[in-house]
Structure formats: structure tokens, C-alpha cells
mmCIF file of C-alpha atoms in Angstrom:
data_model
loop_
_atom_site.group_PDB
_atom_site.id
_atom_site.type_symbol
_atom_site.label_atom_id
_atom_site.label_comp_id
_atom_site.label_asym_id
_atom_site.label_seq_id
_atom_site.Cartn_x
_atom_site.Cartn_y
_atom_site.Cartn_z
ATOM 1 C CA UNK A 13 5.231 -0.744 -0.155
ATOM 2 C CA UNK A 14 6.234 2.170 -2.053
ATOM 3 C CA UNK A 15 9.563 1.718 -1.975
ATOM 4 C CA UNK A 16 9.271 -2.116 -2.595
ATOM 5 C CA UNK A 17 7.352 -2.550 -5.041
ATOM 6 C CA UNK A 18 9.963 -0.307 -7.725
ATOM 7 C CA UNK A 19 12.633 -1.597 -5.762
ATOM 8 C CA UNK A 20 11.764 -5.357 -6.077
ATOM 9 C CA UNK A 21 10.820 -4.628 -10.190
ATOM 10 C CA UNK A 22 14.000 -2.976 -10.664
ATOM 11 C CA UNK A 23 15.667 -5.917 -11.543
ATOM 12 C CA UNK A 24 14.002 -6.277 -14.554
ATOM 13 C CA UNK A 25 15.363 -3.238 -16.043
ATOM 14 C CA UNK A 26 18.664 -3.581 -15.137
ATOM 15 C CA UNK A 27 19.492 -6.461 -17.479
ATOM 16 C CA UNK A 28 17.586 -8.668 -20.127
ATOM 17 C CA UNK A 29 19.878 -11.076 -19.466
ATOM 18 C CA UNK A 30 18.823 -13.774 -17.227
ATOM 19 C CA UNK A 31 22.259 -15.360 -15.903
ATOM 20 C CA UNK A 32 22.440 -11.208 -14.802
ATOM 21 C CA UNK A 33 18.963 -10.916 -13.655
ATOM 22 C CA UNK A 34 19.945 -14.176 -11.566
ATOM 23 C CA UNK A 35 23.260 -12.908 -10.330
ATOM 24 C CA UNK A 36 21.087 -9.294 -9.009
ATOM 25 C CA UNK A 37 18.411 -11.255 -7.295
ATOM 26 C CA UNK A 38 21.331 -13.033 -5.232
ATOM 27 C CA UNK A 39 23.432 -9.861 -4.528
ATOM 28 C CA UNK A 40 19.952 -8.212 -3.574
ATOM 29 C CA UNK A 41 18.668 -11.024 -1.328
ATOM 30 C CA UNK A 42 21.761 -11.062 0.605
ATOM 31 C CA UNK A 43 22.172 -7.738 1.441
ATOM 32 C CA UNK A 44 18.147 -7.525 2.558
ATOM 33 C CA UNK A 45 18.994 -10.423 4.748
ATOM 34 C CA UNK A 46 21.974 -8.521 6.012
ATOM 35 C CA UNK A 47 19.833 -5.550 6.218
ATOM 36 C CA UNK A 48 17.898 -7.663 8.341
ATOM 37 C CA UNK A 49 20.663 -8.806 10.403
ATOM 38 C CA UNK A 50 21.695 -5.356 11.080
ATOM 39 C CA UNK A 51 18.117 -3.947 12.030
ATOM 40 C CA UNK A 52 17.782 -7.561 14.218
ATOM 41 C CA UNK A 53 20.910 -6.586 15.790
ATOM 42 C CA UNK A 54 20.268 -2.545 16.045
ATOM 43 C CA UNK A 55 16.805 -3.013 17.653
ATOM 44 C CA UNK A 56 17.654 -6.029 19.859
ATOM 45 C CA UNK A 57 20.621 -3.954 21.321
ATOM 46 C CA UNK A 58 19.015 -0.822 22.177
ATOM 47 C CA UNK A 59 15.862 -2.102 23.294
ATOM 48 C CA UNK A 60 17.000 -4.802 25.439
ATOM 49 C CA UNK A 61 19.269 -1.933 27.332
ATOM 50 C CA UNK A 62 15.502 -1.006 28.713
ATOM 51 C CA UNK A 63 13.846 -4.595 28.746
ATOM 52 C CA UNK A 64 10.456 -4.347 30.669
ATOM 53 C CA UNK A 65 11.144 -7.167 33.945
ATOM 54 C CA UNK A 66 9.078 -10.109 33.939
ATOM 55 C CA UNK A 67 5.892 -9.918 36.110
ATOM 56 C CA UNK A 68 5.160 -12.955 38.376
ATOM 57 C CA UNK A 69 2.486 -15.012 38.296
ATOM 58 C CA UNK A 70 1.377 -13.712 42.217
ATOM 59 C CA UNK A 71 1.366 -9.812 40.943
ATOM 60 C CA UNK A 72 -2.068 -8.093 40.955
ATOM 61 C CA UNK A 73 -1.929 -6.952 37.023
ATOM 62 C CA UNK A 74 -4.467 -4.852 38.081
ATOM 63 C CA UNK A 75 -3.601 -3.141 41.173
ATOM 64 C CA UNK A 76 -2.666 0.310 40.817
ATOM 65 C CA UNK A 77 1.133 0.478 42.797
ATOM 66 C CA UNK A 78 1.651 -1.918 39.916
ATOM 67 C CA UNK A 79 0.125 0.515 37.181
ATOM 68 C CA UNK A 80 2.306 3.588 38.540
ATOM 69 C CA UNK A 81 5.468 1.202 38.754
ATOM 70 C CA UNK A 82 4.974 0.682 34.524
ATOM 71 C CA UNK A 83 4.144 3.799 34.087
ATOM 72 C CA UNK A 84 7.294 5.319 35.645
ATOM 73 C CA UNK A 85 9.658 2.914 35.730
ATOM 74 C CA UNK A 86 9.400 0.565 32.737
ATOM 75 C CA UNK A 87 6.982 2.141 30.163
ATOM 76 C CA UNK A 88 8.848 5.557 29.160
ATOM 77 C CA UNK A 89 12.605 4.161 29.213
ATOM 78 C CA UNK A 90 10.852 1.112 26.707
ATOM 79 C CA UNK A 91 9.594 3.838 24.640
ATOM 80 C CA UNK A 92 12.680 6.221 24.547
ATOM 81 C CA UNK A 93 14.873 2.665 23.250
ATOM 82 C CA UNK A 94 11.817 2.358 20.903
ATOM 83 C CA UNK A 95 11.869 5.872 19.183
ATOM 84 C CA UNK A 96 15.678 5.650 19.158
ATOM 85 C CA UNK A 97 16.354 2.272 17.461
ATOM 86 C CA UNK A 98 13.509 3.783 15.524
ATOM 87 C CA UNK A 99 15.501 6.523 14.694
ATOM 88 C CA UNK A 100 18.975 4.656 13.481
ATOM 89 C CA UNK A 101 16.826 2.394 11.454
ATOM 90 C CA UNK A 102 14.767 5.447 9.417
ATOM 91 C CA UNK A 103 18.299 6.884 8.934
ATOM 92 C CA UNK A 104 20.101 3.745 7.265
ATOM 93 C CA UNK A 105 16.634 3.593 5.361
ATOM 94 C CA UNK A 106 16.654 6.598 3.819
ATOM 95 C CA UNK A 107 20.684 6.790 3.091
ATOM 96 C CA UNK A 108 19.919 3.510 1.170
ATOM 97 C CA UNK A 109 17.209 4.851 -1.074
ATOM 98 C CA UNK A 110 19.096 7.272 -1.842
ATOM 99 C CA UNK A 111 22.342 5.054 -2.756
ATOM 100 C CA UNK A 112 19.803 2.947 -5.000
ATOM 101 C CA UNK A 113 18.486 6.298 -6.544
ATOM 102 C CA UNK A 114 21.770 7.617 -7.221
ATOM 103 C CA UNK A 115 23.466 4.583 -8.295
ATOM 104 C CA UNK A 116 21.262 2.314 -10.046
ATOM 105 C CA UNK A 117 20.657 2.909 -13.976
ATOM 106 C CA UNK A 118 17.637 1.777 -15.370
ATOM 107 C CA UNK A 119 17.835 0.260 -18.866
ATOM 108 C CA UNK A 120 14.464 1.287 -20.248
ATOM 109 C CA UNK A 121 15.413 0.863 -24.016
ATOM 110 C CA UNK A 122 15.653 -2.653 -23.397
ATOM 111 C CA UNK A 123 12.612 -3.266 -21.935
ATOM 112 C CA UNK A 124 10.094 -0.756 -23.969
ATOM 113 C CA UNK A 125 6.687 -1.218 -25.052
ATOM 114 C CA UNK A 126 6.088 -1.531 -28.839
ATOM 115 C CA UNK A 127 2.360 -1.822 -28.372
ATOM 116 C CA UNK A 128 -0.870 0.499 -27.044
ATOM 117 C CA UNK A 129 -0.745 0.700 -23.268
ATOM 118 C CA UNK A 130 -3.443 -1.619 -21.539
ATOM 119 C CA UNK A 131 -6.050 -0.863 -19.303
ATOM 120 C CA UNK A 132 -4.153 -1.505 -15.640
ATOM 121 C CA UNK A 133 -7.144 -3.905 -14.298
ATOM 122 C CA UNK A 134 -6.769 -5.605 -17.908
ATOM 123 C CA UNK A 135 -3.186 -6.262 -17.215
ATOM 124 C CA UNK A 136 -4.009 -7.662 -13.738
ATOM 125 C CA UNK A 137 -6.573 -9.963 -15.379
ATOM 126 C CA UNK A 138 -3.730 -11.147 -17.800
ATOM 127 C CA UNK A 139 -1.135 -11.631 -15.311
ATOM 128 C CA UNK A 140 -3.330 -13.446 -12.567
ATOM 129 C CA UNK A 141 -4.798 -15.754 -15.097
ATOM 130 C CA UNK A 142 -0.979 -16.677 -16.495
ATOM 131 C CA UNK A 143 -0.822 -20.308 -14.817
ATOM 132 C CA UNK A 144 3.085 -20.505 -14.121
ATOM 133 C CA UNK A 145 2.421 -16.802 -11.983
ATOM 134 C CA UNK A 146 -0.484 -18.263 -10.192
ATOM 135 C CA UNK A 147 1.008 -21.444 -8.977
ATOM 136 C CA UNK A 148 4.288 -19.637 -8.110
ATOM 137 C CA UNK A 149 2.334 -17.104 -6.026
ATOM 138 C CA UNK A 150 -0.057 -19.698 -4.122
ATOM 139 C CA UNK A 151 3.527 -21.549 -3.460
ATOM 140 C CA UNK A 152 5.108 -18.631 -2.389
ATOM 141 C CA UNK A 153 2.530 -17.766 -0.177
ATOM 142 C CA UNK A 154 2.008 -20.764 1.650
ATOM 143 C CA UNK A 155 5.782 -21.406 2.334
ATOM 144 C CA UNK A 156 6.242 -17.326 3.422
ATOM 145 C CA UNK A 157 3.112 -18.133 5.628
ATOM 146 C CA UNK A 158 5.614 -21.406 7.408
ATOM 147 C CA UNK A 159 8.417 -19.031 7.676
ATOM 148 C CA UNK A 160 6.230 -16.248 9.125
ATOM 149 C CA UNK A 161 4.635 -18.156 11.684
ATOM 150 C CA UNK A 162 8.462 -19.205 12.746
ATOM 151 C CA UNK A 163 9.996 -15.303 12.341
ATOM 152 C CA UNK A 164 7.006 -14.236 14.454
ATOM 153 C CA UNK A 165 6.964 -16.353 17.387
ATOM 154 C CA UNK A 166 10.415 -17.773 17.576
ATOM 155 C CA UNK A 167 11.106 -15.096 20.140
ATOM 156 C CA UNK A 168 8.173 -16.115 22.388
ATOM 157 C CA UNK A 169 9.123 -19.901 22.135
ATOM 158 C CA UNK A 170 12.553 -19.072 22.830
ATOM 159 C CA UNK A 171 11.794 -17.215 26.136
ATOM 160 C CA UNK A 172 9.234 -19.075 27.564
ATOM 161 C CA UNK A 173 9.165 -22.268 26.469
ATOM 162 C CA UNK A 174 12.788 -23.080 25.916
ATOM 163 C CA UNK A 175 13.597 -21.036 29.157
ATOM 164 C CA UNK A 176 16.238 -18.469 26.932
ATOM 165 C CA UNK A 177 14.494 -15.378 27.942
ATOM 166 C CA UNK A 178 18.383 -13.641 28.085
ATOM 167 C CA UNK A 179 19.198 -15.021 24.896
ATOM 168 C CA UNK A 180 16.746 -15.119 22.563
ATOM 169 C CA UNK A 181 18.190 -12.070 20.651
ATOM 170 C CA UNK A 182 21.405 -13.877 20.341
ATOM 171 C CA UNK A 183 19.305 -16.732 19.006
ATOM 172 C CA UNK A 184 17.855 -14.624 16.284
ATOM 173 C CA UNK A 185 21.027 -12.898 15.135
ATOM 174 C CA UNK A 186 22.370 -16.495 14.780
ATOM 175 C CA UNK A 187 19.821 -17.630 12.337
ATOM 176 C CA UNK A 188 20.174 -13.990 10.407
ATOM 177 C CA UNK A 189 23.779 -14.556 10.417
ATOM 178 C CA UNK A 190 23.654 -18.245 9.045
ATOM 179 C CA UNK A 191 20.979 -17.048 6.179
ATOM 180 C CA UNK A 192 23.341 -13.996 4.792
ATOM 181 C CA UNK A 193 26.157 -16.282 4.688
ATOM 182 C CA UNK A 194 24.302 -19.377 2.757
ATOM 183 C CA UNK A 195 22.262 -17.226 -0.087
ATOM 184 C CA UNK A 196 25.857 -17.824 -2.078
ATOM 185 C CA UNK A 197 25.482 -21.355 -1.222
ATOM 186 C CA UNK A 198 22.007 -21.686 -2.742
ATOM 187 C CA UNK A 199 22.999 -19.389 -5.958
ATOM 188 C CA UNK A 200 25.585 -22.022 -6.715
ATOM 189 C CA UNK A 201 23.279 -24.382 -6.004
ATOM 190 C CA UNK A 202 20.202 -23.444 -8.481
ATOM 191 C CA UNK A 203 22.682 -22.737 -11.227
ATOM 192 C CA UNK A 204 23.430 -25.898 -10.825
ATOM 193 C CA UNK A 205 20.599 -28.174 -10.379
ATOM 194 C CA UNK A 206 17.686 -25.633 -11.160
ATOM 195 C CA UNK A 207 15.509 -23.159 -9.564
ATOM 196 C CA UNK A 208 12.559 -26.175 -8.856
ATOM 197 C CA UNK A 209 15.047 -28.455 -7.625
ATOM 198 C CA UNK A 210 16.680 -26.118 -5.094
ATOM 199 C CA UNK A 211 13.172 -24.999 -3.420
ATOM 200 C CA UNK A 212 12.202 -28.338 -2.764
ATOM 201 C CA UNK A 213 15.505 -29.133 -0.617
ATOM 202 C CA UNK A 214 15.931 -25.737 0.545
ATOM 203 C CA UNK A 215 12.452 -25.647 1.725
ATOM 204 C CA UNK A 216 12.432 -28.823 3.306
ATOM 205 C CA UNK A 217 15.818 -29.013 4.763
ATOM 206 C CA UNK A 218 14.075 -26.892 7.843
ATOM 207 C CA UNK A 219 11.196 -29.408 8.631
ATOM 208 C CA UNK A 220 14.168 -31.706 10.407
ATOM 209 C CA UNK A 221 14.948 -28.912 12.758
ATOM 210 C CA UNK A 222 11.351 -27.184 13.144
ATOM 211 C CA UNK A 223 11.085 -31.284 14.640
ATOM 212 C CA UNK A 224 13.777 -31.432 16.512
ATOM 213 C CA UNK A 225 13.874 -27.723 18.301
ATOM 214 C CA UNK A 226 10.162 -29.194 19.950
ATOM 215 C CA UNK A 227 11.030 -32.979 20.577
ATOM 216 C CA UNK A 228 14.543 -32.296 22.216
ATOM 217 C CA UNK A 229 15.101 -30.941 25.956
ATOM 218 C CA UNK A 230 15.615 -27.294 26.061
ATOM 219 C CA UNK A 231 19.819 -26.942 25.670
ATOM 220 C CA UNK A 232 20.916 -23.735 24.609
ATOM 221 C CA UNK A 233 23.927 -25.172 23.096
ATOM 222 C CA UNK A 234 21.192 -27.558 20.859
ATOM 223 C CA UNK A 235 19.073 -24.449 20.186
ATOM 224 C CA UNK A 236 22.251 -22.712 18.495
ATOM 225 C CA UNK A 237 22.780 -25.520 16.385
ATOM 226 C CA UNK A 238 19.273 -25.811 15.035
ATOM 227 C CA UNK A 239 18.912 -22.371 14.876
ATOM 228 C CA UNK A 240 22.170 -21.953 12.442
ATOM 229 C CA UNK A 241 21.061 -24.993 10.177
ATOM 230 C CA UNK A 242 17.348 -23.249 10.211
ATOM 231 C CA UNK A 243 18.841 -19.859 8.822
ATOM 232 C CA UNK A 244 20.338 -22.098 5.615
ATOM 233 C CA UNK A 245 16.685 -23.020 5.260
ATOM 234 C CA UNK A 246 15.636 -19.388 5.394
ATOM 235 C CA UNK A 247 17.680 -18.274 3.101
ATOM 236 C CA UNK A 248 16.385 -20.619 0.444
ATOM 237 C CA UNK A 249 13.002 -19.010 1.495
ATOM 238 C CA UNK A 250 14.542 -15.371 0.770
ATOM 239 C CA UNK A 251 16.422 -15.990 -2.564
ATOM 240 C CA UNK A 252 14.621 -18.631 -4.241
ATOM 241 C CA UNK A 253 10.740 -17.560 -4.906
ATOM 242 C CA UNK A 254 12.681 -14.070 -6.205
ATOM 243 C CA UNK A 255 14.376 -15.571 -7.946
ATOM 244 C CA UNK A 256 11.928 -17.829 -10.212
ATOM 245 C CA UNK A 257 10.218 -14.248 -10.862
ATOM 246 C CA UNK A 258 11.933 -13.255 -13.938
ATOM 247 C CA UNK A 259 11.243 -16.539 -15.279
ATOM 248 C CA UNK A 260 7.617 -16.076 -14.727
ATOM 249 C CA UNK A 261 7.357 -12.671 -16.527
ATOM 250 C CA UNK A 262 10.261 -13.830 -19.341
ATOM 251 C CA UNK A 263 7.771 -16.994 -19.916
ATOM 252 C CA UNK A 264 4.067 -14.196 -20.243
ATOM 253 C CA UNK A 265 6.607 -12.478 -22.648
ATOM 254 C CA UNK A 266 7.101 -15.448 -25.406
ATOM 255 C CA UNK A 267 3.483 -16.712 -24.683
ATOM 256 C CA UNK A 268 1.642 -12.678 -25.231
ATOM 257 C CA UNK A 269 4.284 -11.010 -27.693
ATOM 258 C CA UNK A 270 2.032 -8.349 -28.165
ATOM 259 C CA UNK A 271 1.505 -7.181 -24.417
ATOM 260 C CA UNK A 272 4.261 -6.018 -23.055
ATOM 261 C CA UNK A 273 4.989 -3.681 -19.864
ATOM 262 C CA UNK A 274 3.880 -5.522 -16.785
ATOM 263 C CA UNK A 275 6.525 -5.859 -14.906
ATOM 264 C CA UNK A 276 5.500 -4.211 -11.815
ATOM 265 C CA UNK A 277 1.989 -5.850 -11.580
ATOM 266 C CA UNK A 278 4.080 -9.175 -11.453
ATOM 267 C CA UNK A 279 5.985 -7.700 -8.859
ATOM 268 C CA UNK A 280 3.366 -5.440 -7.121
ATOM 269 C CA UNK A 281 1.320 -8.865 -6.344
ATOM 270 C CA UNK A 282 3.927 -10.588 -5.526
ATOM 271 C CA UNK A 283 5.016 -7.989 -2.487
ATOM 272 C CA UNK A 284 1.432 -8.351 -1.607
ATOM 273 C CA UNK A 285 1.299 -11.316 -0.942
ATOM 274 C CA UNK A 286 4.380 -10.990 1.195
ATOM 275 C CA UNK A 287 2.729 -8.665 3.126
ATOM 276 C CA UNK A 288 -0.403 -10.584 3.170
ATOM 277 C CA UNK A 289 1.073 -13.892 4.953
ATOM 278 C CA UNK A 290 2.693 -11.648 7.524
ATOM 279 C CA UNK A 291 -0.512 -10.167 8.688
ATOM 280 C CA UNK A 292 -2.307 -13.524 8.279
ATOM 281 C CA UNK A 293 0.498 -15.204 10.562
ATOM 282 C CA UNK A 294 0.401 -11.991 12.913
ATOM 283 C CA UNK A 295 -3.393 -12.780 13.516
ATOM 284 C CA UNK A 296 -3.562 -15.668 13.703
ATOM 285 C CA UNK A 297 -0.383 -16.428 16.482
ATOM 286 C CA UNK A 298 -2.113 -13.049 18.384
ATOM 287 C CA UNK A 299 -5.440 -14.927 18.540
ATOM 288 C CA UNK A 300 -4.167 -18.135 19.383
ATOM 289 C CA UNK A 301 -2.073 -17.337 22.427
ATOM 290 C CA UNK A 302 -5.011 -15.002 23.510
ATOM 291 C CA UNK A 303 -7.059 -17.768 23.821
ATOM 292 C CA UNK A 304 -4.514 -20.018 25.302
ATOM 293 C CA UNK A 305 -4.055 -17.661 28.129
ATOM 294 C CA UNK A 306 -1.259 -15.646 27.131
ATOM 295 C CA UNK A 307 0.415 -13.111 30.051
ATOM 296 C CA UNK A 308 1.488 -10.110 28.606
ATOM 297 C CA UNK A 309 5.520 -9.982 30.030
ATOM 298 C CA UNK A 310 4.755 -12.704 32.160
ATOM 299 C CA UNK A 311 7.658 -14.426 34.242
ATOM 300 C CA UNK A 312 6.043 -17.732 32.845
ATOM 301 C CA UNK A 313 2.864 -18.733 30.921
ATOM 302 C CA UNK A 314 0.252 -21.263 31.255
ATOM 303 C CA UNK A 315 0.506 -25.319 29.611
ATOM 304 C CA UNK A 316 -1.508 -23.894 27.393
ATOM 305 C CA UNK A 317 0.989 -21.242 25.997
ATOM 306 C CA UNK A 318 3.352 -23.961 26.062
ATOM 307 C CA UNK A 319 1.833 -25.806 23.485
ATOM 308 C CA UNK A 320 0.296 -23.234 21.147
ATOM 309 C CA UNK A 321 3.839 -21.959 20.479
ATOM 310 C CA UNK A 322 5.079 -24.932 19.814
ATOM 311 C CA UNK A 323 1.504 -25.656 17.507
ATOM 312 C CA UNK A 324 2.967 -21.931 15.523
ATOM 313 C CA UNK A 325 6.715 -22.936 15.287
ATOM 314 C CA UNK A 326 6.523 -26.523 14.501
ATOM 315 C CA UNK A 327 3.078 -27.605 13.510
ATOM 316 C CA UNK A 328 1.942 -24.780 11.597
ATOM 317 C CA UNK A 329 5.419 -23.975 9.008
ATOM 318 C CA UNK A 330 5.945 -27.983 8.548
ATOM 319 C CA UNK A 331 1.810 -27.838 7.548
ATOM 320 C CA UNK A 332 1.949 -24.797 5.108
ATOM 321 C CA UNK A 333 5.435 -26.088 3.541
ATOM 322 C CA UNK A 334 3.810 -29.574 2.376
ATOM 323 C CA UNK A 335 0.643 -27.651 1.150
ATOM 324 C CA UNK A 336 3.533 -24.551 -0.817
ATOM 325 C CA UNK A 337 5.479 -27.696 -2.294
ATOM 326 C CA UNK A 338 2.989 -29.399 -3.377
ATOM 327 C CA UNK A 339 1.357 -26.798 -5.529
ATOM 328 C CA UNK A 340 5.406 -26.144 -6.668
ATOM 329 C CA UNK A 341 4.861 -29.875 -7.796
ATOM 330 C CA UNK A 342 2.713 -28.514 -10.766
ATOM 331 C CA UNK A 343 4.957 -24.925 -11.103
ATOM 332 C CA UNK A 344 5.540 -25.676 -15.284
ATOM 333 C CA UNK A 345 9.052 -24.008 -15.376
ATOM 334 C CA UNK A 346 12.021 -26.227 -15.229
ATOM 335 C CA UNK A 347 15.616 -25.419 -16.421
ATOM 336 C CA UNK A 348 14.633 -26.741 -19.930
ATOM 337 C CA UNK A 349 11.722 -24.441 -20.545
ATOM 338 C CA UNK A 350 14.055 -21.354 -18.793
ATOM 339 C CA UNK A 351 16.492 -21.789 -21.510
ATOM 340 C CA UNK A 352 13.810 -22.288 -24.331
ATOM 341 C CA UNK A 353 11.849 -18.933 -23.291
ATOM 342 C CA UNK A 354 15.886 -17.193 -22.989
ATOM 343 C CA UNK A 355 16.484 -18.256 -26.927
ATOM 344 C CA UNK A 356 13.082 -17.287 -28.058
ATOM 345 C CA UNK A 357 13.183 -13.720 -26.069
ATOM 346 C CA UNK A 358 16.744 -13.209 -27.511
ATOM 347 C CA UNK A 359 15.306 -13.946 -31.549
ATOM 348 C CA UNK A 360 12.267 -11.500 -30.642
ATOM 349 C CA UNK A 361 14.696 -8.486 -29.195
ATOM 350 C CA UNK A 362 17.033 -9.362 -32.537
ATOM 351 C CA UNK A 363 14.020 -9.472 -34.899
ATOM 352 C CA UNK A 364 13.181 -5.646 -33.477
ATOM 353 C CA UNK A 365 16.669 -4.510 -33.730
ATOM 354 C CA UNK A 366 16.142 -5.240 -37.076
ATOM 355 C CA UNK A 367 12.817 -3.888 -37.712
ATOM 356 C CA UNK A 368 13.988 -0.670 -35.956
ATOM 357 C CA UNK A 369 17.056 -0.767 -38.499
ATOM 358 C CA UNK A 370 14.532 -1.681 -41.596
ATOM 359 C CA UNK A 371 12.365 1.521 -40.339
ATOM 360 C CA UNK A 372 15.327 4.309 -40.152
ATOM 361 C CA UNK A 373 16.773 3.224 -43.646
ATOM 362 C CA UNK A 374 13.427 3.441 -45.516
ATOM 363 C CA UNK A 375 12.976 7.139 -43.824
#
């Protein structure tokens, strides 16, 4: 959180303008997705080298040969791959902070405040009560809660109930790999029908496949497929909320003129919230297979498991999508109100340029 928040807000001191601000978000999404597709890869690599076998559904989970066998046998080889792939992953962390640190210049005479700095918790009150934040927020939320209940148990569903236990990690690089290489496709796309416009296909071209990856017989061939045209889908999920950001805070800028400077309560919330619908969707799926009988590295699983995953990866992201896109119904920024907030922004930052030049000839 430390790092994200600043990181996230960043882009709104690199450039006032928002074709710029735009272009950022795009670079910046694709490279966390590739970032993504890299630690995917990294961890999936060097922890399946140690993959704990399956137990079968005759083993006493109790008895204690079987204790002794984890112990010495499975637990400390899955713990060395652990603290390893935990290791390359800390290192290509911190050489990236330190290529953002080092390379990124913030522009903070473009963005300063002319007026009194405001209490913090009068800010938040500001910001959370600015309607066009509030309804992008509750959207965002709901559709990163769909694509969180998919991320999180789309492993599970793929080894158990789709029989891919040796593939799943394949599966999930697949889906990684399709989302890096369409967040280009859906930055051409919102330039050129609009940022509301491309969340409501991007968001429901998944719903097809969520469908379809339940309803048809388990075919690992099919499963590619779906899982390719799923990652488009995610990557409209990535780019496009981050995207509409800027708008938000450009649009509390022409409506409060005179209160300035919260950039990174926008963007502090809105990392929240990220956070918030994973551990929401982490609960949740934990509680639900828990009381559907759920065998920790179990060779199979009960009907019940069987079901409940497909409840999380179907059921559950097609329900929270319809509820996200229809509060997005109401979300007041279109294209024609983005360029109307861009001209008025652009008169107020010309109108100081020329107060500022007023103020140093009088003196």
C-alpha cells in the first residue's frame, strides 16, 4: 500500500494533459499486467518443481506415518520453492522502485495548491461526497469483486473440477498473456468510442465465457480458448476503471476551484477498495468451500466442491458485473463532459499564468 498508493497518484503529476495522462495509465496498466505475468510465471515455475502430491480420498489425514511423510517429504521442499520465488519476486520489486524513483519526474508546478491546506478528514468528506467518485468507486468495486472471485479460484476449478490439475499454471499464464497483449487494443478502443462505452463491452464480453467454461465438457483445448478470450476481458478490468480516474479528479477540479490538492485521497480510496474486494472475495470463496467440504490437496473433492467453484467462477463475477454496470449506468462522465472539464481546466491554468505574470510585474 505504500508503494501504491504514490505510485498509482503519480500519474497525475506527470502531465496535466489528459490525452498524456491517458496514454500513462495504458503504458502503466500493461506493464503491471506483465508484471503479473512474470510473477504468475516466476512463482508457478519454482513452486510447482516441489508440488505437494495429491492425497487420496482412502488416506487417514490424521494418522501420524502420514503427518511425518508431510513433514519430511513434502512440507520443507514446498517451503524452500516458497522463500525462493519469494526471493526473485522481492528483488524485481525493489529494482523497480527504484527505476520509478530514479526515472520518473514529478511536475509539481503544474499541479500546486493556490489555496490554505485542508483538514485531511475534510478532504475525505469532499471527495467521498463528489457523486461521479462515488459511483465510479461502488462500480469499480463490484466488477474487481467478479474478477476477484475468478483470479482466486480459477486455479481450484481448473484442477479439480475441469480435471487440469498439471496444467492449470499454463492456464493462468494464458489468460495473463492474452490481457498484456489486448490493453493496446482497449486504449484504441476508448479513444475511440469513450471511456463509458468501452467498460460496458469490455466488462461484459467475459460473461459469454464465465458461461461457457461451466456449461461445456471439460476439454483442455476449449479451456485455452476461453481462457485467452477471458484475459481480453481482464484487461478491460485492469486499464479501464484507471483510467476514468483522472477524469474524476479533473471534473472535483472545475466543480471546487478553490480546493485543490487531493489527488492521493482519490487515489488512496481507490487502492482500498482494490484491496478491499480481494479480501472480501478471499473470505468469502475460503468459507464457502469450507462448508462444502473442501480437502485440503485432495486427489478429488466432494459434489459439493464441484459446485461451489463453479457458484465463485461463474455465478458470483456474472452477479457482481450486472450489479458494477448498472451503477456505471448513472457514472455522469461521458466523452462530452471529459472534453468540457479539459477546456475549462486549460482557461483556469491560463487565467493563473496570468495572474502569476500580473503579480511579478506590479512587484
Amino acid at each position: 500500500s505504500c508503494f501504491h498508493v504514490p505510485y498509482s497518484a503519480l500519474t497525475m503529476f506527470i502531465s496535466t494533459e489528459q490525452k498524456e495522462r491517458d496514454s500513462a495509465t495504458a503504458y502503466r496498466m500493461t506493464v503491471e499486467v506483465l508484471g503479473t505475468l512474470i510473477g504468475t510465471a516466476v512463482q508457478g515455475q519454482i513452486v510447482g518443481m516441489a508440488s505437494a502430491p495429491c492425497i487420496s480420498a482412502g488416506e487417514d489425514l490424521n494418522s501420524t506415518d502420514l503427518q511425518v511423510a508431510s513433514e519430511v517429504n513434502i512440507t520443507e521442499p514446498h517451503r524452500n520453492a516458497y522463500m525462493i520465488a519469494s526471493g526473485v519476486i522481492c528483488s524485481i520489486y525493489v529494482l523497480c522502485a527504484m527505476v520509478l524513483f530514479l526515472g520518473v519526474k514529478e511536475q509539481k508546478e503544474t499541479c500546486r495548491v493556490r489555496t490554505e491546506p485542508m483538514p485531511f478528514f475534510q478532504g475525505i468528506r469532499m471527495v467521498m461526497g463528489h457523486g461521479p467518485y462515488a459511483k465510479l468507486v461502488m462500480g469499480f468495486l463490484f466488477t474487481s469483486l467478479a474478477f476477484m472471485f475468478l483470479e482466486g479460484n480459477f486455479a481450484l476449478f481448473c484442477s479439480y473440477t475441469l480435471g487440469f490439475r498439471n496444467d492449470f499454471q499454463n492456464i493462468l499464464l494464458v489468460i495473463m498473456l492474452s490481457a498484456t497483449l489486448a490493453i493496446p487494443f482497449w486504449q484504441w478502443f476508448l479513444t475511440k468510442f469513450g471511456k463509458k462505452t468501452a467498460v460496458f463491452i469490455g466488462t461484459t464480453s467475459v460473461v459469454p465465457f464465465l458461461i461457457s467454461v461451466v456449461l461445456v465438457p471439460s476439454n483442455l483445448i476449449v479451456t485455452y480458448i476461453v481462457s485467452f478470450a477471458a484475459g481480453v476481458s481482464v484487461a478491460a478490468a485492469f486499464l479501464l476503471p484507471w483510467s476514468m480516474l483522472p477524469d474524476v479528479v479533473d471534473d472535483f477540479k472545475v466543480q471546487n476551484p478553490e480546493s485543490q490538492g487531493h489527488e492521493a485521497i482519490f487515489y488512496s480510496f481507490y487502492v482500498f477498495f482494490t484491496k478491499f474486494a480481494s479480501g472480501v472475495s478471499l473470505g468469502v470463496s475460503t468459507l464457502s468451500l469450507d462448508f462444502a467440504g473442501y480437502v485440503t490437496r485432495g486427489c478429488t473433492q466432494p459434489a459439493e466442491v464441484d459446485l461451489t467453484l463453479k457458484i465463485l467462477v461463474s455465478a458470483a463475477p456474472i452477479f457482481f458485473i450486472i450489479i458494477g454496470l448498472l451503477i456505471f449506468i448513472s457514472y455522469p462522465i461521458n466523452e462530452e463532459k471529459r472534453q468540457g472539464n479539459n477546456k475549462l481546466l486549460k482557461e483556469q491554468r491560463e487565467n493563473e499564468i496570468d495572474s502569476d505574470s500580473t503579480e511579478l510585474n506590479v512587484v
